[in-house]
Amino acid sequence: MSLPDRNFLMQLFRKVDRDGSGSINAHELQAALSNGTWTPFNPETVRMMIGMFDRDNSATIDFEEFLSLWKYIDDWQRCFKSFDRDNSGSIDRNELKLALTAFGKFLENREETSNKIKLELIRLPIERSIF
């Protein structure tokens, strides 16, 4: 699955960037995210998402960093959907076992399992998101 057109993503970025600063802060990102239950994302989850893609340590993400975040969210949505076999919108105990087994095999099959990879897997937000 490919990312949407850059022009579409730029328009979306500009809508999320409410103050017009050219970057998105945690408050702006939280306002733009939905976890499917009409409740706001946990502020710590939003800060972690920004921190994972904030290359210049500005506590914000610029457009290029936003593109990386978009791909990350898209990848995780597809991953979630692949384990949500009954399309319930949640992962039950059996689906979770399959997911953890698959992730374990993924890590076992990697030649280089660095501490960074392990840390990123631990830090991944559990919440689903839809812009």
PDB file of N, CA, C and O in Angstrom, residues 44-93:
ATOM      1  N   GLU A  44       0.586  11.405  26.532  1.00  0.00           N
ATOM      2  CA  GLU A  44       1.914  10.772  26.525  1.00  0.00           C
ATOM      3  C   GLU A  44       2.138   9.991  25.221  1.00  0.00           C
ATOM      4  O   GLU A  44       3.232  10.003  24.672  1.00  0.00           O
ATOM      5  N   THR A  45       1.098   9.349  24.716  1.00  0.00           N
ATOM      6  CA  THR A  45       1.209   8.639  23.435  1.00  0.00           C
ATOM      7  C   THR A  45       1.535   9.623  22.320  1.00  0.00           C
ATOM      8  O   THR A  45       2.401   9.363  21.488  1.00  0.00           O
ATOM      9  N   VAL A  46       0.869  10.765  22.333  1.00  0.00           N
ATOM     10  CA  VAL A  46       1.101  11.779  21.302  1.00  0.00           C
ATOM     11  C   VAL A  46       2.534  12.307  21.401  1.00  0.00           C
ATOM     12  O   VAL A  46       3.234  12.443  20.386  1.00  0.00           O
ATOM     13  N   ARG A  47       2.997  12.581  22.619  1.00  0.00           N
ATOM     14  CA  ARG A  47       4.385  13.060  22.795  1.00  0.00           C
ATOM     15  C   ARG A  47       5.389  12.006  22.310  1.00  0.00           C
ATOM     16  O   ARG A  47       6.403  12.343  21.699  1.00  0.00           O
ATOM     17  N   MET A  48       5.099  10.725  22.586  1.00  0.00           N
ATOM     18  CA  MET A  48       6.000   9.665  22.110  1.00  0.00           C
ATOM     19  C   MET A  48       6.016   9.604  20.588  1.00  0.00           C
ATOM     20  O   MET A  48       7.068   9.425  19.975  1.00  0.00           O
ATOM     21  N   MET A  49       4.846   9.770  19.981  1.00  0.00           N
ATOM     22  CA  MET A  49       4.786   9.741  18.518  1.00  0.00           C
ATOM     23  C   MET A  49       5.621  10.868  17.927  1.00  0.00           C
ATOM     24  O   MET A  49       6.372  10.652  16.974  1.00  0.00           O
ATOM     25  N   ILE A  50       5.504  12.048  18.489  1.00  0.00           N
ATOM     26  CA  ILE A  50       6.318  13.168  18.000  1.00  0.00           C
ATOM     27  C   ILE A  50       7.789  12.881  18.262  1.00  0.00           C
ATOM     28  O   ILE A  50       8.631  13.053  17.382  1.00  0.00           O
ATOM     29  N   GLY A  51       8.108  12.410  19.452  1.00  0.00           N
ATOM     30  CA  GLY A  51       9.502  12.124  19.791  1.00  0.00           C
ATOM     31  C   GLY A  51      10.147  11.096  18.886  1.00  0.00           C
ATOM     32  O   GLY A  51      11.349  11.173  18.605  1.00  0.00           O
ATOM     33  N   MET A  52       9.374  10.143  18.405  1.00  0.00           N
ATOM     34  CA  MET A  52       9.929   9.114  17.523  1.00  0.00           C
ATOM     35  C   MET A  52      10.343   9.681  16.166  1.00  0.00           C
ATOM     36  O   MET A  52      11.224   9.129  15.509  1.00  0.00           O
ATOM     37  N   PHE A  53       9.717  10.776  15.729  1.00  0.00           N
ATOM     38  CA  PHE A  53       9.974  11.301  14.387  1.00  0.00           C
ATOM     39  C   PHE A  53      10.576  12.700  14.376  1.00  0.00           C
ATOM     40  O   PHE A  53      10.908  13.216  13.326  1.00  0.00           O
ATOM     41  N   ASP A  54      10.746  13.299  15.523  1.00  0.00           N
ATOM     42  CA  ASP A  54      11.308  14.645  15.653  1.00  0.00           C
ATOM     43  C   ASP A  54      12.829  14.563  15.542  1.00  0.00           C
ATOM     44  O   ASP A  54      13.531  14.386  16.523  1.00  0.00           O
ATOM     45  N   ARG A  55      13.340  14.705  14.333  1.00  0.00           N
ATOM     46  CA  ARG A  55      14.789  14.540  14.087  1.00  0.00           C
ATOM     47  C   ARG A  55      15.630  15.697  14.622  1.00  0.00           C
ATOM     48  O   ARG A  55      16.809  15.531  14.899  1.00  0.00           O
ATOM     49  N   ASP A  56      15.031  16.888  14.740  1.00  0.00           N
ATOM     50  CA  ASP A  56      15.812  18.051  15.179  1.00  0.00           C
ATOM     51  C   ASP A  56      15.563  18.414  16.650  1.00  0.00           C
ATOM     52  O   ASP A  56      15.983  19.480  17.103  1.00  0.00           O
ATOM     53  N   ASN A  57      14.895  17.540  17.382  1.00  0.00           N
ATOM     54  CA  ASN A  57      14.639  17.740  18.811  1.00  0.00           C
ATOM     55  C   ASN A  57      13.939  19.067  19.130  1.00  0.00           C
ATOM     56  O   ASN A  57      14.234  19.708  20.134  1.00  0.00           O
ATOM     57  N   SER A  58      12.986  19.446  18.270  1.00  0.00           N
ATOM     58  CA  SER A  58      12.255  20.696  18.474  1.00  0.00           C
ATOM     59  C   SER A  58      10.938  20.496  19.223  1.00  0.00           C
ATOM     60  O   SER A  58      10.225  21.460  19.466  1.00  0.00           O
ATOM     61  N   ALA A  59      10.618  19.255  19.559  1.00  0.00           N
ATOM     62  CA  ALA A  59       9.345  18.893  20.189  1.00  0.00           C
ATOM     63  C   ALA A  59       8.162  19.123  19.251  1.00  0.00           C
ATOM     64  O   ALA A  59       7.018  19.231  19.682  1.00  0.00           O
ATOM     65  N   THR A  60       8.461  19.239  17.961  1.00  0.00           N
ATOM     66  CA  THR A  60       7.448  19.371  16.913  1.00  0.00           C
ATOM     67  C   THR A  60       7.892  18.504  15.739  1.00  0.00           C
ATOM     68  O   THR A  60       9.030  18.029  15.701  1.00  0.00           O
ATOM     69  N   ILE A  61       6.974  18.316  14.787  1.00  0.00           N
ATOM     70  CA  ILE A  61       7.372  17.631  13.561  1.00  0.00           C
ATOM     71  C   ILE A  61       7.078  18.534  12.371  1.00  0.00           C
ATOM     72  O   ILE A  61       6.028  19.180  12.309  1.00  0.00           O
ATOM     73  N   ASP A  62       8.042  18.609  11.453  1.00  0.00           N
ATOM     74  CA  ASP A  62       7.843  19.367  10.225  1.00  0.00           C
ATOM     75  C   ASP A  62       7.188  18.446   9.190  1.00  0.00           C
ATOM     76  O   ASP A  62       6.838  17.300   9.493  1.00  0.00           O
ATOM     77  N   PHE A  63       7.020  18.913   7.976  1.00  0.00           N
ATOM     78  CA  PHE A  63       6.307  18.136   6.971  1.00  0.00           C
ATOM     79  C   PHE A  63       6.991  16.805   6.673  1.00  0.00           C
ATOM     80  O   PHE A  63       6.334  15.766   6.594  1.00  0.00           O
ATOM     81  N   GLU A  64       8.304  16.815   6.507  1.00  0.00           N
ATOM     82  CA  GLU A  64       9.011  15.567   6.206  1.00  0.00           C
ATOM     83  C   GLU A  64       8.881  14.567   7.357  1.00  0.00           C
ATOM     84  O   GLU A  64       8.701  13.372   7.146  1.00  0.00           O
ATOM     85  N   GLU A  65       8.956  15.056   8.571  1.00  0.00           N
ATOM     86  CA  GLU A  65       8.772  14.193   9.749  1.00  0.00           C
ATOM     87  C   GLU A  65       7.329  13.693   9.819  1.00  0.00           C
ATOM     88  O   GLU A  65       7.067  12.544  10.191  1.00  0.00           O
ATOM     89  N   PHE A  66       6.394  14.548   9.411  1.00  0.00           N
ATOM     90  CA  PHE A  66       4.983  14.173   9.350  1.00  0.00           C
ATOM     91  C   PHE A  66       4.779  13.025   8.372  1.00  0.00           C
ATOM     92  O   PHE A  66       3.998  12.103   8.639  1.00  0.00           O
ATOM     93  N   LEU A  67       5.466  13.069   7.231  1.00  0.00           N
ATOM     94  CA  LEU A  67       5.365  11.973   6.257  1.00  0.00           C
ATOM     95  C   LEU A  67       5.807  10.650   6.879  1.00  0.00           C
ATOM     96  O   LEU A  67       5.167   9.614   6.668  1.00  0.00           O
ATOM     97  N   SER A  68       6.883  10.697   7.643  1.00  0.00           N
ATOM     98  CA  SER A  68       7.354   9.483   8.322  1.00  0.00           C
ATOM     99  C   SER A  68       6.327   9.002   9.344  1.00  0.00           C
ATOM    100  O   SER A  68       6.072   7.796   9.449  1.00  0.00           O
ATOM    101  N   LEU A  69       5.738   9.928  10.096  1.00  0.00           N
ATOM    102  CA  LEU A  69       4.701   9.572  11.065  1.00  0.00           C
ATOM    103  C   LEU A  69       3.497   8.966  10.351  1.00  0.00           C
ATOM    104  O   LEU A  69       2.940   7.963  10.800  1.00  0.00           O
ATOM    105  N   TRP A  70       3.092   9.564   9.232  1.00  0.00           N
ATOM    106  CA  TRP A  70       1.944   9.045   8.482  1.00  0.00           C
ATOM    107  C   TRP A  70       2.200   7.599   8.058  1.00  0.00           C
ATOM    108  O   TRP A  70       1.336   6.737   8.212  1.00  0.00           O
ATOM    109  N   LYS A  71       3.399   7.325   7.545  1.00  0.00           N
ATOM    110  CA  LYS A  71       3.731   5.963   7.114  1.00  0.00           C
ATOM    111  C   LYS A  71       3.706   5.008   8.309  1.00  0.00           C
ATOM    112  O   LYS A  71       3.194   3.899   8.222  1.00  0.00           O
ATOM    113  N   TYR A  72       4.233   5.446   9.433  1.00  0.00           N
ATOM    114  CA  TYR A  72       4.239   4.642  10.655  1.00  0.00           C
ATOM    115  C   TYR A  72       2.811   4.279  11.071  1.00  0.00           C
ATOM    116  O   TYR A  72       2.498   3.123  11.352  1.00  0.00           O
ATOM    117  N   ILE A  73       1.929   5.280  11.098  1.00  0.00           N
ATOM    118  CA  ILE A  73       0.536   5.037  11.482  1.00  0.00           C
ATOM    119  C   ILE A  73      -0.124   4.095  10.486  1.00  0.00           C
ATOM    120  O   ILE A  73      -0.831   3.157  10.867  1.00  0.00           O
ATOM    121  N   ASP A  74       0.108   4.334   9.206  1.00  0.00           N
ATOM    122  CA  ASP A  74      -0.477   3.476   8.173  1.00  0.00           C
ATOM    123  C   ASP A  74       0.006   2.032   8.326  1.00  0.00           C
ATOM    124  O   ASP A  74      -0.791   1.089   8.246  1.00  0.00           O
ATOM    125  N   ASP A  75       1.296   1.861   8.556  1.00  0.00           N
ATOM    126  CA  ASP A  75       1.852   0.510   8.748  1.00  0.00           C
ATOM    127  C   ASP A  75       1.206  -0.176   9.945  1.00  0.00           C
ATOM    128  O   ASP A  75       0.860  -1.359   9.886  1.00  0.00           O
ATOM    129  N   TRP A  76       1.052   0.562  11.056  1.00  0.00           N
ATOM    130  CA  TRP A  76       0.462  -0.040  12.245  1.00  0.00           C
ATOM    131  C   TRP A  76      -1.023  -0.317  12.085  1.00  0.00           C
ATOM    132  O   TRP A  76      -1.536  -1.309  12.599  1.00  0.00           O
ATOM    133  N   GLN A  77      -1.735   0.527  11.340  1.00  0.00           N
ATOM    134  CA  GLN A  77      -3.143   0.240  11.076  1.00  0.00           C
ATOM    135  C   GLN A  77      -3.279  -1.044  10.264  1.00  0.00           C
ATOM    136  O   GLN A  77      -4.125  -1.886  10.560  1.00  0.00           O
ATOM    137  N   ARG A  78      -2.438  -1.178   9.242  1.00  0.00           N
ATOM    138  CA  ARG A  78      -2.479  -2.399   8.436  1.00  0.00           C
ATOM    139  C   ARG A  78      -2.098  -3.616   9.272  1.00  0.00           C
ATOM    140  O   ARG A  78      -2.708  -4.677   9.160  1.00  0.00           O
ATOM    141  N   CYS A  79      -1.104  -3.475  10.133  1.00  0.00           N
ATOM    142  CA  CYS A  79      -0.696  -4.567  11.015  1.00  0.00           C
ATOM    143  C   CYS A  79      -1.849  -4.948  11.941  1.00  0.00           C
ATOM    144  O   CYS A  79      -2.184  -6.133  12.086  1.00  0.00           O
ATOM    145  N   PHE A  80      -2.466  -3.952  12.559  1.00  0.00           N
ATOM    146  CA  PHE A  80      -3.583  -4.198  13.461  1.00  0.00           C
ATOM    147  C   PHE A  80      -4.698  -4.941  12.733  1.00  0.00           C
ATOM    148  O   PHE A  80      -5.220  -5.949  13.213  1.00  0.00           O
ATOM    149  N   LYS A  81      -5.049  -4.440  11.550  1.00  0.00           N
ATOM    150  CA  LYS A  81      -6.134  -5.057  10.785  1.00  0.00           C
ATOM    151  C   LYS A  81      -5.804  -6.499  10.398  1.00  0.00           C
ATOM    152  O   LYS A  81      -6.694  -7.339  10.334  1.00  0.00           O
ATOM    153  N   SER A  82      -4.532  -6.778  10.157  1.00  0.00           N
ATOM    154  CA  SER A  82      -4.160  -8.141   9.766  1.00  0.00           C
ATOM    155  C   SER A  82      -4.337  -9.126  10.918  1.00  0.00           C
ATOM    156  O   SER A  82      -4.557 -10.313  10.693  1.00  0.00           O
ATOM    157  N   PHE A  83      -4.266  -8.658  12.171  1.00  0.00           N
ATOM    158  CA  PHE A  83      -4.456  -9.540  13.324  1.00  0.00           C
ATOM    159  C   PHE A  83      -5.888  -9.484  13.869  1.00  0.00           C
ATOM    160  O   PHE A  83      -6.303 -10.385  14.591  1.00  0.00           O
ATOM    161  N   ASP A  84      -6.627  -8.457  13.518  1.00  0.00           N
ATOM    162  CA  ASP A  84      -8.032  -8.356  13.915  1.00  0.00           C
ATOM    163  C   ASP A  84      -8.859  -9.170  12.919  1.00  0.00           C
ATOM    164  O   ASP A  84      -9.572  -8.640  12.089  1.00  0.00           O
ATOM    165  N   ARG A  85      -8.725 -10.468  13.017  1.00  0.00           N
ATOM    166  CA  ARG A  85      -9.303 -11.384  12.023  1.00  0.00           C
ATOM    167  C   ARG A  85     -10.819 -11.305  11.937  1.00  0.00           C
ATOM    168  O   ARG A  85     -11.394 -11.552  10.891  1.00  0.00           O
ATOM    169  N   ASP A  86     -11.491 -10.983  13.027  1.00  0.00           N
ATOM    170  CA  ASP A  86     -12.954 -10.924  13.011  1.00  0.00           C
ATOM    171  C   ASP A  86     -13.476  -9.505  12.741  1.00  0.00           C
ATOM    172  O   ASP A  86     -14.681  -9.257  12.799  1.00  0.00           O
ATOM    173  N   ASN A  87     -12.566  -8.572  12.427  1.00  0.00           N
ATOM    174  CA  ASN A  87     -12.917  -7.181  12.120  1.00  0.00           C
ATOM    175  C   ASN A  87     -13.763  -6.523  13.212  1.00  0.00           C
ATOM    176  O   ASN A  87     -14.634  -5.710  12.931  1.00  0.00           O
ATOM    177  N   SER A  88     -13.460  -6.858  14.451  1.00  0.00           N
ATOM    178  CA  SER A  88     -14.217  -6.309  15.575  1.00  0.00           C
ATOM    179  C   SER A  88     -13.722  -4.927  16.000  1.00  0.00           C
ATOM    180  O   SER A  88     -14.374  -4.255  16.786  1.00  0.00           O
ATOM    181  N   GLY A  89     -12.556  -4.534  15.521  1.00  0.00           N
ATOM    182  CA  GLY A  89     -11.975  -3.265  15.951  1.00  0.00           C
ATOM    183  C   GLY A  89     -11.120  -3.408  17.192  1.00  0.00           C
ATOM    184  O   GLY A  89     -10.600  -2.435  17.711  1.00  0.00           O
ATOM    185  N   SER A  90     -10.993  -4.633  17.668  1.00  0.00           N
ATOM    186  CA  SER A  90     -10.117  -4.908  18.803  1.00  0.00           C
ATOM    187  C   SER A  90      -9.471  -6.276  18.580  1.00  0.00           C
ATOM    188  O   SER A  90      -9.913  -7.055  17.743  1.00  0.00           O
ATOM    189  N   ILE A  91      -8.415  -6.505  19.329  1.00  0.00           N
ATOM    190  CA  ILE A  91      -7.701  -7.773  19.200  1.00  0.00           C
ATOM    191  C   ILE A  91      -7.995  -8.593  20.445  1.00  0.00           C
ATOM    192  O   ILE A  91      -7.700  -8.161  21.559  1.00  0.00           O
ATOM    193  N   ASP A  92      -8.607  -9.762  20.237  1.00  0.00           N
ATOM    194  CA  ASP A  92      -8.925 -10.618  21.379  1.00  0.00           C
ATOM    195  C   ASP A  92      -7.698 -11.433  21.784  1.00  0.00           C
ATOM    196  O   ASP A  92      -6.626 -11.322  21.183  1.00  0.00           O
ATOM    197  N   ARG A  93      -7.845 -12.247  22.798  1.00  0.00           N
ATOM    198  CA  ARG A  93      -6.735 -13.020  23.354  1.00  0.00           C
ATOM    199  C   ARG A  93      -6.051 -13.889  22.285  1.00  0.00           C
ATOM    200  O   ARG A  93      -4.830 -13.909  22.188  1.00  0.00           O
TER     201      ARG A  93
END
